[in-house]
Every structure is written in structure tokens, then in C-alpha cells.
PDB file of C-alpha atoms in Angstrom:
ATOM      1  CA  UNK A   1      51.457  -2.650 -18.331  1.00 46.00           C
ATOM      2  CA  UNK A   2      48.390  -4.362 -20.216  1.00 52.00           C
ATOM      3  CA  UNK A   3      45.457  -5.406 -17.569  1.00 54.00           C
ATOM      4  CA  UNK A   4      45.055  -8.839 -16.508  1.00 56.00           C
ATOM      5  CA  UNK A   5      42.486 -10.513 -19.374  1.00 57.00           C
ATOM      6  CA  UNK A   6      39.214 -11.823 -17.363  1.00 73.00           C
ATOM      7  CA  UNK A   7      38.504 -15.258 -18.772  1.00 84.00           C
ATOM      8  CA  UNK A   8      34.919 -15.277 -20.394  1.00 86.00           C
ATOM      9  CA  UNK A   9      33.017 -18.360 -19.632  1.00 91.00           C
ATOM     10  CA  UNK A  10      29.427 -19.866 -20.816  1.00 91.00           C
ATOM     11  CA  UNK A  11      27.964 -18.825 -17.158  1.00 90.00           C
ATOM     12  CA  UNK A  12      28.962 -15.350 -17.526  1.00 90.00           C
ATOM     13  CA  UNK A  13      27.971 -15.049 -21.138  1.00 90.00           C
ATOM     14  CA  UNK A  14      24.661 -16.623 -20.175  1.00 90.00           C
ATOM     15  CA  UNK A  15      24.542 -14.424 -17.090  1.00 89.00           C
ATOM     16  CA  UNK A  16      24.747 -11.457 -19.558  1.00 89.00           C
ATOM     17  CA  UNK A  17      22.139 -12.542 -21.760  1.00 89.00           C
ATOM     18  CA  UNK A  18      19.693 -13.031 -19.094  1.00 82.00           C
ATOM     19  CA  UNK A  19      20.255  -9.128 -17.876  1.00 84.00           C
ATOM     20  CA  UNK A  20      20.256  -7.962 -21.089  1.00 87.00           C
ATOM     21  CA  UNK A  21      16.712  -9.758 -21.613  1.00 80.00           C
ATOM     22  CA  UNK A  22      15.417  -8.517 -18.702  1.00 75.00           C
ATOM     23  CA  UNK A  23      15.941  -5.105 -19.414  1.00 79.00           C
ATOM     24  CA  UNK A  24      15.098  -5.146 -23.069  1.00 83.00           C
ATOM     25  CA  UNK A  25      11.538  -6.951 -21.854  1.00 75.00           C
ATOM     26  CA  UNK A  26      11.268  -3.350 -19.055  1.00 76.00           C
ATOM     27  CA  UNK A  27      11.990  -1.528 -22.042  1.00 84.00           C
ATOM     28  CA  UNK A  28       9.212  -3.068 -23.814  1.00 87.00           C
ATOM     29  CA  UNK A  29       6.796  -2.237 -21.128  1.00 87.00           C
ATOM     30  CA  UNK A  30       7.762   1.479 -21.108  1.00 88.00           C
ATOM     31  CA  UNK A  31       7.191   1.207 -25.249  1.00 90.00           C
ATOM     32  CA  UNK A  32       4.209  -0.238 -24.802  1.00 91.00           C
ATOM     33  CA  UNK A  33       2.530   2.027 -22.382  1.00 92.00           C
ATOM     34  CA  UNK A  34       3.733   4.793 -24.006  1.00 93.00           C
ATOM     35  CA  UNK A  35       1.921   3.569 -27.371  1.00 94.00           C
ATOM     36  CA  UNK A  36      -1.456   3.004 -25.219  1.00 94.00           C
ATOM     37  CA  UNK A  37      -1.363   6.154 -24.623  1.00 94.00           C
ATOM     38  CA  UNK A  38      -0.994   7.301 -27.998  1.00 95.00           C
ATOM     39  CA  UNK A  39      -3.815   4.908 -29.024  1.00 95.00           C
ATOM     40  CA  UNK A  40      -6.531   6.124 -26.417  1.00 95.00           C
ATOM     41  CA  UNK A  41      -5.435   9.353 -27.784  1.00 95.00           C
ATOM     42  CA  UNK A  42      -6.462   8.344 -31.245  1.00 95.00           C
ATOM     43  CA  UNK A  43      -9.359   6.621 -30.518  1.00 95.00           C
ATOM     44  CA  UNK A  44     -10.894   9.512 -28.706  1.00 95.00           C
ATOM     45  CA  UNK A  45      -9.933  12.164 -32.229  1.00 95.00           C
ATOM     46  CA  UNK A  46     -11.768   8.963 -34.678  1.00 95.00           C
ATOM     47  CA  UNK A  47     -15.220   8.936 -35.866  1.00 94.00           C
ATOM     48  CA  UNK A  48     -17.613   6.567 -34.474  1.00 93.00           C
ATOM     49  CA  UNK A  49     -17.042   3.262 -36.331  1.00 93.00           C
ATOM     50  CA  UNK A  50     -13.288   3.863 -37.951  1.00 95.00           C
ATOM     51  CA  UNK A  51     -11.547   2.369 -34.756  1.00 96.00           C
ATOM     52  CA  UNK A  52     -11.197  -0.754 -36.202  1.00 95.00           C
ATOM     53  CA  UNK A  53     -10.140   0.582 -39.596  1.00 95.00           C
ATOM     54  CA  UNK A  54      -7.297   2.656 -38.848  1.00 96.00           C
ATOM     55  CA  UNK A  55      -5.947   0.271 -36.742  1.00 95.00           C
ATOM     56  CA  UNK A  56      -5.285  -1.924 -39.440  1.00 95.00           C
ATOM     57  CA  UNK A  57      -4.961   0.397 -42.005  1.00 94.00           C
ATOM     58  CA  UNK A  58      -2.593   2.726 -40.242  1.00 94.00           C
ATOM     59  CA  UNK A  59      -0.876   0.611 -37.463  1.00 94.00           C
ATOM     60  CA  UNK A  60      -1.254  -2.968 -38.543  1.00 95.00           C
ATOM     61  CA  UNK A  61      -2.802  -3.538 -34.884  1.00 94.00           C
ATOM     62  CA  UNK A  62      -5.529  -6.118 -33.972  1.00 94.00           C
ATOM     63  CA  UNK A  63      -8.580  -5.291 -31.969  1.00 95.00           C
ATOM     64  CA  UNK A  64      -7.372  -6.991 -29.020  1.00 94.00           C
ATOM     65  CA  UNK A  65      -3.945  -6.192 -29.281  1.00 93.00           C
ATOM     66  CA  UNK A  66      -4.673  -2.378 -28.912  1.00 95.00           C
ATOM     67  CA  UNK A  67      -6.794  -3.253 -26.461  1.00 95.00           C
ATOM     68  CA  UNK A  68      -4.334  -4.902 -24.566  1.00 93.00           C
ATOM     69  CA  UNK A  69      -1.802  -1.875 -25.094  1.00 94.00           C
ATOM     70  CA  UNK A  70      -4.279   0.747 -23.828  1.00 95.00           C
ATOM     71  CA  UNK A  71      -5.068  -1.272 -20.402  1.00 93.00           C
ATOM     72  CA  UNK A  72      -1.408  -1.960 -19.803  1.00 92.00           C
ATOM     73  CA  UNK A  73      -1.587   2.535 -20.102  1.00 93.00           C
ATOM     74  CA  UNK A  74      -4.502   2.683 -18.019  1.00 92.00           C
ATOM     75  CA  UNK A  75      -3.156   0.385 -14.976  1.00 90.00           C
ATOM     76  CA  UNK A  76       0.787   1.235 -15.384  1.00 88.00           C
ATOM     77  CA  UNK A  77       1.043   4.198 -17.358  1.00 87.00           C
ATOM     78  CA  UNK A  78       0.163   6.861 -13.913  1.00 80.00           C
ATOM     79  CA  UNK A  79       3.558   5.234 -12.353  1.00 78.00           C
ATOM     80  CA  UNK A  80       5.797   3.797 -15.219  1.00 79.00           C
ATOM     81  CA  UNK A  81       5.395   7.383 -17.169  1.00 73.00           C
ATOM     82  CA  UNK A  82       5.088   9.788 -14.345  1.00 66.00           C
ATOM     83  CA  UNK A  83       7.785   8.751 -11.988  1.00 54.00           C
ATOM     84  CA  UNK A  84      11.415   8.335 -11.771  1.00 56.00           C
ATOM     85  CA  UNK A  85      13.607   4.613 -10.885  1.00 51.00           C
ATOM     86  CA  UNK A  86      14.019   5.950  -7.548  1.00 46.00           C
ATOM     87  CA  UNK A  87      10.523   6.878  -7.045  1.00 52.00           C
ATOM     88  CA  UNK A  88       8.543   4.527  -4.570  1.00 47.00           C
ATOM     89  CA  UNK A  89       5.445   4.429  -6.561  1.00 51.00           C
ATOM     90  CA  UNK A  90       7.482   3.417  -9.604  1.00 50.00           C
ATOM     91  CA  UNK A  91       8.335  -0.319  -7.796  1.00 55.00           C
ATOM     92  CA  UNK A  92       7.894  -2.973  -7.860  1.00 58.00           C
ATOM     93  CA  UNK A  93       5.959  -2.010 -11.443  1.00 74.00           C
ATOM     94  CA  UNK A  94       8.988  -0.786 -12.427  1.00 72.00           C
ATOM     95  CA  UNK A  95      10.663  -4.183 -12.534  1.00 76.00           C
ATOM     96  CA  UNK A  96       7.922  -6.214 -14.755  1.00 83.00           C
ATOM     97  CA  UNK A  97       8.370  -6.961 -18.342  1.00 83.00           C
ATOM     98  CA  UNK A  98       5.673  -6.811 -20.730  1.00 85.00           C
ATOM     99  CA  UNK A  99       4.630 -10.783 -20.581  1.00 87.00           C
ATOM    100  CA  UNK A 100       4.144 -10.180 -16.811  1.00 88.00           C
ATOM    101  CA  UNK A 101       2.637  -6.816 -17.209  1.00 89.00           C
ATOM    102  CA  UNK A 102      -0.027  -8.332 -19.063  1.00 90.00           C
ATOM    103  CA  UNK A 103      -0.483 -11.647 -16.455  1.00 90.00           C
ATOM    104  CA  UNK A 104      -0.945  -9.570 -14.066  1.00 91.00           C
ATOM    105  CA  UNK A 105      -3.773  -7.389 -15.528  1.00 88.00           C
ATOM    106  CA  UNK A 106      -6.282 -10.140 -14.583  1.00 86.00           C
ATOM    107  CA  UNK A 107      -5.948  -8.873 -11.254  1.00 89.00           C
ATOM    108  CA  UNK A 108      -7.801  -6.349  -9.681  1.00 87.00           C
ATOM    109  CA  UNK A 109      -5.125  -3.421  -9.080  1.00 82.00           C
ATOM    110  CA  UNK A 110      -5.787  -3.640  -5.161  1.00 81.00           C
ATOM    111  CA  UNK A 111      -4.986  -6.800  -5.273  1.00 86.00           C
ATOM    112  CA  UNK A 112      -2.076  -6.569  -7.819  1.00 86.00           C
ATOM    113  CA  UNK A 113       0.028  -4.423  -5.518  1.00 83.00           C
ATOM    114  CA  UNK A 114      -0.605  -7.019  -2.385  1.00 86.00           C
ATOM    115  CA  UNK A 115       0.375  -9.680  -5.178  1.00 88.00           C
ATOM    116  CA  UNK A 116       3.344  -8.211  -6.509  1.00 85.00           C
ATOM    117  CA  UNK A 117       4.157  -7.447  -2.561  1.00 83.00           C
ATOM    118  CA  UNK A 118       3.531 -11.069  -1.592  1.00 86.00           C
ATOM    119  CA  UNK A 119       5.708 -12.584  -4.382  1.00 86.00           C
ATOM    120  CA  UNK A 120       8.982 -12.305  -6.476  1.00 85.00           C
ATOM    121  CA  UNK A 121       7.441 -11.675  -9.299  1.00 86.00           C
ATOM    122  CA  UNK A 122      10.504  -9.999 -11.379  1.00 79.00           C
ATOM    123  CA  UNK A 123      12.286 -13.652 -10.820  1.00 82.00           C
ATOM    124  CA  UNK A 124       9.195 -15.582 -12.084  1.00 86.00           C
ATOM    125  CA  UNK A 125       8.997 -17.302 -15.507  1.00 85.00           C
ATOM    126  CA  UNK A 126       5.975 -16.739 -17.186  1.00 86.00           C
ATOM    127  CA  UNK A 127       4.876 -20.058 -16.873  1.00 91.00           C
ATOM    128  CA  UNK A 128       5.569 -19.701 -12.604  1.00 91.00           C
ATOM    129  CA  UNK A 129       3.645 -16.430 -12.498  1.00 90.00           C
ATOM    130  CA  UNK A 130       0.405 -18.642 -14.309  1.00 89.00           C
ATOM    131  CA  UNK A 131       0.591 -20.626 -11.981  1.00 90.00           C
ATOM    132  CA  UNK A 132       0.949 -19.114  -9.280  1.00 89.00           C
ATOM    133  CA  UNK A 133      -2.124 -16.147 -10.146  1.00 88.00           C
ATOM    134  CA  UNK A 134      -4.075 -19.647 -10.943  1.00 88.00           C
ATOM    135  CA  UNK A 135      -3.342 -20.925  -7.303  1.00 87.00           C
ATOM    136  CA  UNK A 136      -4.302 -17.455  -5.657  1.00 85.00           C
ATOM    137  CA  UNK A 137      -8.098 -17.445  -7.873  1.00 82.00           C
ATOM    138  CA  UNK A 138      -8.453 -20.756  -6.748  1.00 84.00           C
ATOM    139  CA  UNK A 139      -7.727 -20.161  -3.017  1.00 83.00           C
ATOM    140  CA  UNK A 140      -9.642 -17.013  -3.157  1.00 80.00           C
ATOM    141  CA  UNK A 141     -12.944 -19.209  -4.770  1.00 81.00           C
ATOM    142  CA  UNK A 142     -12.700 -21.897  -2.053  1.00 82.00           C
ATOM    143  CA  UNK A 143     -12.371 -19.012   0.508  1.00 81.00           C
ATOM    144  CA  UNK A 144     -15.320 -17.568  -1.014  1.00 81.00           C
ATOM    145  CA  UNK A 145     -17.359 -20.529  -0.988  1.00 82.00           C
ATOM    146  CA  UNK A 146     -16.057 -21.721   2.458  1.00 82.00           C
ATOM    147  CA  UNK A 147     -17.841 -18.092   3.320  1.00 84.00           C
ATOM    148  CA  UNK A 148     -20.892 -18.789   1.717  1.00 81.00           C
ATOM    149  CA  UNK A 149     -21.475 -22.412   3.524  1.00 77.00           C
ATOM    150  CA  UNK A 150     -20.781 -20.523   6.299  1.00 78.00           C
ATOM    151  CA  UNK A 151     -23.391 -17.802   6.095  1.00 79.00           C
ATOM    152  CA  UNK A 152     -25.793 -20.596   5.405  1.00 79.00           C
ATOM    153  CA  UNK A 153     -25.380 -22.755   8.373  1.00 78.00           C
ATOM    154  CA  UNK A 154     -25.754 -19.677  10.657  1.00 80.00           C
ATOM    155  CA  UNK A 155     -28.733 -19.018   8.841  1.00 82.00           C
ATOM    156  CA  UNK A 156     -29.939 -22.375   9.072  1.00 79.00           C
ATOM    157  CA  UNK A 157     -28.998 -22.459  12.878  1.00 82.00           C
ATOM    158  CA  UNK A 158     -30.625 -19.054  13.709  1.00 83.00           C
ATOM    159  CA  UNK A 159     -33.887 -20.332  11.609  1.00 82.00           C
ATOM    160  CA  UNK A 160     -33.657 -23.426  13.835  1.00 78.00           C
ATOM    161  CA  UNK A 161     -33.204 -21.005  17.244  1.00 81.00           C
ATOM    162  CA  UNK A 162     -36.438 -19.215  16.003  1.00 82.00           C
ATOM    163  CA  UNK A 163     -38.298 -22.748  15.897  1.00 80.00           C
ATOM    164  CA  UNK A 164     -37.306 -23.160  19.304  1.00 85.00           C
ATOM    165  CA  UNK A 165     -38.438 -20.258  20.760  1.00 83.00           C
ATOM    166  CA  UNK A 166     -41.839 -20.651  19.161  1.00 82.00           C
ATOM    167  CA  UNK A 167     -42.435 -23.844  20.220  1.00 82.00           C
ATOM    168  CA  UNK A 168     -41.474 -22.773  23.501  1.00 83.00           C
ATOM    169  CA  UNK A 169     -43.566 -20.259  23.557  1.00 84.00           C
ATOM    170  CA  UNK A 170     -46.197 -22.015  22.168  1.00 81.00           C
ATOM    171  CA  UNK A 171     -45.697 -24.971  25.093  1.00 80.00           C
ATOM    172  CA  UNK A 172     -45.901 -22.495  27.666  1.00 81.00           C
ATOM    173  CA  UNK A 173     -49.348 -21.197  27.005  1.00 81.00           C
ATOM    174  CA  UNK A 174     -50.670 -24.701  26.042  1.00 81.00           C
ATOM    175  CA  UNK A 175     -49.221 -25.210  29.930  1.00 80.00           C
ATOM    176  CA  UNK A 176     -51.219 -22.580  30.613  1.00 81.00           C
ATOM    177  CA  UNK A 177     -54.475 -24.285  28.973  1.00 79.00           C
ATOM    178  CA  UNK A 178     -53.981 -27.375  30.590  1.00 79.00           C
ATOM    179  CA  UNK A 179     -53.983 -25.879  33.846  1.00 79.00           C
ATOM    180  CA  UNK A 180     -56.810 -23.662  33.394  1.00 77.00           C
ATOM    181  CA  UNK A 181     -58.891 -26.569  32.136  1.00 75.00           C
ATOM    182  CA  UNK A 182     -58.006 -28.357  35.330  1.00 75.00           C
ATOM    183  CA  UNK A 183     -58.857 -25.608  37.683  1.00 77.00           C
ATOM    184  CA  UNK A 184     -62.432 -25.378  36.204  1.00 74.00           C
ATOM    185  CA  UNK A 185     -62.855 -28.971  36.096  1.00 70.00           C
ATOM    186  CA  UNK A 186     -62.021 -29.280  39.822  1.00 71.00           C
ATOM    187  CA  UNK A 187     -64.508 -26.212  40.665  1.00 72.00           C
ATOM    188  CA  UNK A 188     -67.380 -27.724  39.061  1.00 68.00           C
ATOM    189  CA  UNK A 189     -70.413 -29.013  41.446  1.00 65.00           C
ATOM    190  CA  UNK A 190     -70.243 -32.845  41.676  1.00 59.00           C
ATOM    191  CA  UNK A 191     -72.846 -34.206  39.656  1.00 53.00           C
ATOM    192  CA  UNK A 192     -75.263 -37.133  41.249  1.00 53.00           C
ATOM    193  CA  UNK A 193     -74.621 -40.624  40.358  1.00 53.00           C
ATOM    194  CA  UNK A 194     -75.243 -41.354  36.303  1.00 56.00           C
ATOM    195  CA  UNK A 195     -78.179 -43.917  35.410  1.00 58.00           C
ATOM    196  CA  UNK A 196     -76.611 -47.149  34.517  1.00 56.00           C
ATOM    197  CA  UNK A 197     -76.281 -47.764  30.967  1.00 59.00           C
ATOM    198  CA  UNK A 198     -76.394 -50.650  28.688  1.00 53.00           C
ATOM    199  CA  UNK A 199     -73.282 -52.588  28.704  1.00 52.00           C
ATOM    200  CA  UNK A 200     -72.608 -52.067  25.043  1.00 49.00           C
ATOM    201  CA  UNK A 201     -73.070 -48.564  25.117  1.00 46.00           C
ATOM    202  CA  UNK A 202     -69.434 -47.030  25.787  1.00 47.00           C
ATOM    203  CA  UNK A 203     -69.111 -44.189  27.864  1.00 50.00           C
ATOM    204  CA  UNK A 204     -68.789 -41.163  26.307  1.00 53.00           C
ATOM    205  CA  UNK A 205     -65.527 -38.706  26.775  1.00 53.00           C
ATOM    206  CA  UNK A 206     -66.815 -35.451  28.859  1.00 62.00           C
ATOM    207  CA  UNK A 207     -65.328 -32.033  25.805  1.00 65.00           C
ATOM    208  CA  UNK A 208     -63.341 -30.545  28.557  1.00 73.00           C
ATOM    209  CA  UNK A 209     -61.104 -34.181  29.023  1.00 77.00           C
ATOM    210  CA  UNK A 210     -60.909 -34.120  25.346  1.00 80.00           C
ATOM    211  CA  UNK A 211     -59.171 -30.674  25.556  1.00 77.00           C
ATOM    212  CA  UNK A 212     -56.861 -31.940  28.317  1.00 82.00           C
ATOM    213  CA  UNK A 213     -56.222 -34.789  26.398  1.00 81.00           C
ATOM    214  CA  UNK A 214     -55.275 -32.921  23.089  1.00 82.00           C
ATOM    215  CA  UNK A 215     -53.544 -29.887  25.210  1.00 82.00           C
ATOM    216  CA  UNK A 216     -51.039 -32.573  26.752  1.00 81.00           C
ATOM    217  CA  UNK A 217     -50.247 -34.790  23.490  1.00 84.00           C
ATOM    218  CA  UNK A 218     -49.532 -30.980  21.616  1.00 85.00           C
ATOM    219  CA  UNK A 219     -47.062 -30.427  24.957  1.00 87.00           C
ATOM    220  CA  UNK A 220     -45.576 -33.769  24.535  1.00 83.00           C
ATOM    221  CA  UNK A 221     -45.546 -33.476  20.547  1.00 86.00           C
ATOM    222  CA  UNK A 222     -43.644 -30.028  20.334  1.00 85.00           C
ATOM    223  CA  UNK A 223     -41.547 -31.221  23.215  1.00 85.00           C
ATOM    224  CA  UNK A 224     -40.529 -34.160  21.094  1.00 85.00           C
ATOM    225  CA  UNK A 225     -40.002 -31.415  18.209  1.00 86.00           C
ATOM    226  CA  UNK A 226     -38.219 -29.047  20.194  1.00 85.00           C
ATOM    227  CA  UNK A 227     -35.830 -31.770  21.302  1.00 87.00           C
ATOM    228  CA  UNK A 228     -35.197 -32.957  17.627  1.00 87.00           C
ATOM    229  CA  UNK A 229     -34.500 -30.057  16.539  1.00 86.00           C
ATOM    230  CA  UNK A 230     -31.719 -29.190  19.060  1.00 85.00           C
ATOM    231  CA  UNK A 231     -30.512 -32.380  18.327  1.00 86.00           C
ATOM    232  CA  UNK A 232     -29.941 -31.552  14.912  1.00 89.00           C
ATOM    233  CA  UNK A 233     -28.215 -28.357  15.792  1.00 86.00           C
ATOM    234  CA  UNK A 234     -26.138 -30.217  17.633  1.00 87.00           C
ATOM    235  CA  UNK A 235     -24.591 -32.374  15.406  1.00 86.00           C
ATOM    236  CA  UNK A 236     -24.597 -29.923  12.683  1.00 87.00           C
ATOM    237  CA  UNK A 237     -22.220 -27.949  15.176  1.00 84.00           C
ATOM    238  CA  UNK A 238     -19.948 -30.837  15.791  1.00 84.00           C
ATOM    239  CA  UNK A 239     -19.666 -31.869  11.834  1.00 86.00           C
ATOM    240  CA  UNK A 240     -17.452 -29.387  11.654  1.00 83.00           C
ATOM    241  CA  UNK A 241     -15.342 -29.426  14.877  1.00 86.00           C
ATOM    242  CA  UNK A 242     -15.361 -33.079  15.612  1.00 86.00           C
ATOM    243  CA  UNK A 243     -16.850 -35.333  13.258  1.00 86.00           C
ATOM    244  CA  UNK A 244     -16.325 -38.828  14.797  1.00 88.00           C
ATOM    245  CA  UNK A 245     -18.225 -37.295  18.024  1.00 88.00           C
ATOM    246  CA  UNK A 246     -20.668 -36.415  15.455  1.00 87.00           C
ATOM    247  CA  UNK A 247     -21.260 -39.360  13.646  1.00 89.00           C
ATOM    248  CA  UNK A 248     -21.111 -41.639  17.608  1.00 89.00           C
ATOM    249  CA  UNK A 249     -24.073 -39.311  18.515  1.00 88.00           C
ATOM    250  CA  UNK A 250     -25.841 -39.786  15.347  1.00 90.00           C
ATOM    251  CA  UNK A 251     -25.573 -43.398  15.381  1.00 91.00           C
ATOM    252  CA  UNK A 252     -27.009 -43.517  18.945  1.00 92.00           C
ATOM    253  CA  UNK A 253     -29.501 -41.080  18.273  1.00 89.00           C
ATOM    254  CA  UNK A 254     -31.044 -43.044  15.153  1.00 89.00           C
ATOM    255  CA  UNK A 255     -30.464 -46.478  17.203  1.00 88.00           C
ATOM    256  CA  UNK A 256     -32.776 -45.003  19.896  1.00 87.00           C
ATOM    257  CA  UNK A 257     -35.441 -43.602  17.654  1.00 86.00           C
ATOM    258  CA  UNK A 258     -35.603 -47.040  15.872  1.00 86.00           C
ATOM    259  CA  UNK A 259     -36.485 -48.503  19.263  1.00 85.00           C
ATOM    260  CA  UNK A 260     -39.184 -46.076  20.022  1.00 84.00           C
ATOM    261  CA  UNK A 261     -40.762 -46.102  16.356  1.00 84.00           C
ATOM    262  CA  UNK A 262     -41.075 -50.155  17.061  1.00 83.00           C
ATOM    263  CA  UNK A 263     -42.493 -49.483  19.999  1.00 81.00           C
ATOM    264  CA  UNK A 264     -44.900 -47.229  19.337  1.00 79.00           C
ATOM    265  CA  UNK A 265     -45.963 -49.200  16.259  1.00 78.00           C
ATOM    266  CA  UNK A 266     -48.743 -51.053  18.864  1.00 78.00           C
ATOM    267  CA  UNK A 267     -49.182 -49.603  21.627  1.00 75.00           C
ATOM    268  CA  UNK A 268     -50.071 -49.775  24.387  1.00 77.00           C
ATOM    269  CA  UNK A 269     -49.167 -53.657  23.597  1.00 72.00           C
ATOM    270  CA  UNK A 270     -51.933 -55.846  23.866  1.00 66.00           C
ATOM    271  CA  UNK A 271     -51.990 -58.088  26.892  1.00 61.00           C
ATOM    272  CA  UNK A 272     -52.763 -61.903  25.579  1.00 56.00           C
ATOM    273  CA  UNK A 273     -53.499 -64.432  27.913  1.00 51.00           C
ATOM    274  CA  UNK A 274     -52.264 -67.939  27.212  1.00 52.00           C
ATOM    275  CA  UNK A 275     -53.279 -70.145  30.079  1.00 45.00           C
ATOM    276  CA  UNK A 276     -53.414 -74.041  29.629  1.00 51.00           C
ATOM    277  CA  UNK A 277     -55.222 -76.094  32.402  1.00 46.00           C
ATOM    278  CA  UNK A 278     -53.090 -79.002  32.855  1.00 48.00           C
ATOM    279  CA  UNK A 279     -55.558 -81.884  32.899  1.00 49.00           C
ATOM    280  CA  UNK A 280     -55.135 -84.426  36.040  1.00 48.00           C
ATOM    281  CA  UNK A 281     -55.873 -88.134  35.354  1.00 50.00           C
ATOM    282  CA  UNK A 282     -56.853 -90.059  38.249  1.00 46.00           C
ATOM    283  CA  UNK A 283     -56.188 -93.766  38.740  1.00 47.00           C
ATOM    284  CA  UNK A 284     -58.378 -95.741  40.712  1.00 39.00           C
TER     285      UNK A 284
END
């Protein structure tokens, strides 16, 4: 009794072709590790300076081709040539072909085992795996420079927390100043009555009010400073959390310093007197 015929079709034919591909291209990996090998082996018996010649002379093999072959050796060869199909270490390697072998060598081999762990790469086209080693570089570079805004702004921040404290500091003992001035001011002797002066001569400012004076506009100064600055910091905080909050406090913030920049332009403002005597006509 004959067995019943299978009827071929173009799916199964195609199907066919693909594994036979797939394992001629695994094949090809083994070859070529296996001549990487043989070529570090070479290089290392050669003369300084007749690398380049007996590769063309004797295998008809570019520079960059060999060196191709001998990295695919280096990074494979310890699994691919050491250990069995069934072997752990020799998958997922075990399942590339050569055109992904070499995709995947621009990857650092720590991160070429969490690749290759991450993603199908035995179903991948070549084209797929491109693209898809060109999506992790550029995740990894915005990563990298999401870090390094990062570091920045904390250093920027912790620059601005050092400002703070010195001013603080510094407030505090010009506090300190202030008050001492006052306390030796108050326990001087009172001084007799001064001689009248000449009514264009202007009185002159006593030193120790002059070093009140300058003590309490440096208070009120670094004040003004140490509030600006924590202002900034801030907003720099919220730019990234909430940036409409952000850009409502900046608005007001600017809006309010307008108003005190105008009004500090003159001032105190000068008091103008405008009086008109109404004149009264009487009719006799």
C-alpha cells in the first residue's frame, strides 16, 4: 500500500527555504569564527609589517574584512566553539547568523546579552535589527544627557543653597553691627546744645549714623538678594514638575518687580505743591 502523497504548495516550499537559510547563515557564523581564529593565529606567527600582504596574497582578504572575522572570534568564538546546542552559554548566540553577528558587535558585550535577552533577535531582518540597535543608542544618549542636565541643576541649586547660607550668615552679624552701634550710641553722655549755624550750612551726618545707615541698607540689600535667589530656585524646581505654575509665578514675579523698579526710579517722590488762590471780585 503506497503512502498518501502530501501535496507541496508555494507556502511550504517557501517555508523550507526560509529554514534552510537560516541555518546555512548559523553555519556561516560557526565558519567564520572558526577562520578568526585561524587569522589571529596567523597574525601573531607574521613579521611586523606582512599582515597586510599575506592577506591578500594568500587569502584574498581585505583589511577590514579580517578584521571583522577576528572580532566576531574574539566576542563569539569562547561560546559558539567551546560549547554544545544544548549548552546554556551557547544561546541565544547560538541562533544568530553572520549579518546579525556582525550588527550586533557595535554593542558592548554586557549590553549585547541584555539586548539579545530583551529582543527576538533570531526573527529580525537585518534591516529591523538596525533599527532597532539605532533606537536603543538613541534612547541611551537622551538618557545620558537627561543625566547630565540633571547633575547640573543640582549643582546649580546646591551653588544657589551655598549663596543663601552666606548671605545669611553674613545678615546675621551685620544684625549684630547694627545693634552694637546702637547700644554705644545710646550710652554716650548727652552732649550740650550745638551753636547755631548758618542756615546754608547743612548739618553734617555724625560716622557712627553713617554706619547704621550703611549696616541696614546691606541687611535690606542681601535680604532682597537672598529672596531672589530663592525665588529663582523656585521656579527652576517647578519647570520641571509643573510648568504652567511656573510660568503664573514668573509672570507675577516680573509684574511686581516692574512696579518696584518704577517706583524706586524717584524716590522718595517729590511732594509739589500746586495751590491757586482763587481771586474774589467785589461789586460795589
Amino acid at each position: 500500500m503506497n503512502p498518501i502523497a502530501t501535496e507541496r504548495t508555494t507556502s511550504t516550499i517557501a517555508a523550507e527555504i526560509l529554514i534552510i537559510r537560516q541555518q546555512t547563515c548559523k553555519v556561516l557564523l560557526i565558519s567564520a569564527v572558526e577562520i578568526g581564529k585561524r587569522l589571529k593565529e596567523a597574525k601573531a606567527l607574521l613579521p611586523h609589517g606582512e599582515w597586510l600582504n599575506w592577506l591578500a596574497e594568500s587569502v584574498s582578504y581585505s583589511r577590514s574584512t579580517a578584521g571583522n572575522l577576528m572580532r566576531l572570534y574574539e566576542e563569539y568564538g569562547p561560546k559558539l566553539l567551546t560549547s554544545d546546542n544544548g549548552d546554556a552559554n551557547y544561546q541565544p548566540v547560538g541562533n544568530l547568523t553572520y549579518t546579525q553577528a556582525l550588527i550586533l558587535l557595535g554593542l558592548p558585550e554586557e549590553e549585547r546579552e541584555q539586548f539579545m535577552a530583551e529582543h527576538d533577535v533570531a526573527s529580525m531582518s537585518k534591516v529591523e535589527l538596525q533599527q532597532a540597535v539605532q533606537e536603543r543608542d538613541q534612547a541611551r544618549e537622551e538618557r545620558d544627557r537627561a543625566i547630565g542636565e540633571k547633575s547640573e541643576l543640582e549643582k546649580e541649586v546646591a551653588d544657589k543653597d551655598s549663596r543663601i547660607t552666606e548671605l545669611t550668615t553674613r545678615n546675621a552679624g551685620l544684625e549684630q553691627e547694627v545693634s552694637d552701634y546702637k547700644q554705644k550710641d545710646e550710652a554716650r553722655p548727652e552732649k550740650t546744645a550745638p551753636q547755631p549755624r548758618e542756615p546754608a550750612v547743612a548739618k553734617e551726618e555724625s560716622p557712627s549714623a553713617r554706619k547704621i545707615a550703611d549696616a541696614q541698607f546691606t541687611i535690606h540689600r542681601d535680604n532682597m538678594l537672598n529672596a531672589y535667589e530663592g525665588l529663582l530656585k523656585t521656579l527652576a524646581g517647578l519647570a520641571d514638575t509643573d510648568p504652567q505654575l511656573k510660568e503664573e509665578y514668573r509672570e507675577t514675579a516680573y509684574k511686581m518687580m516692574e512696579n518696584m523698579t518704577k517706583r524706586l526710579k524717584v524716590y522718595p517722590p517729590a511732594i509739589t505743591a500746586n495751590l491757586k488762590i482763587k481771586k474774589i471780585t467785589t461789586t460795589l
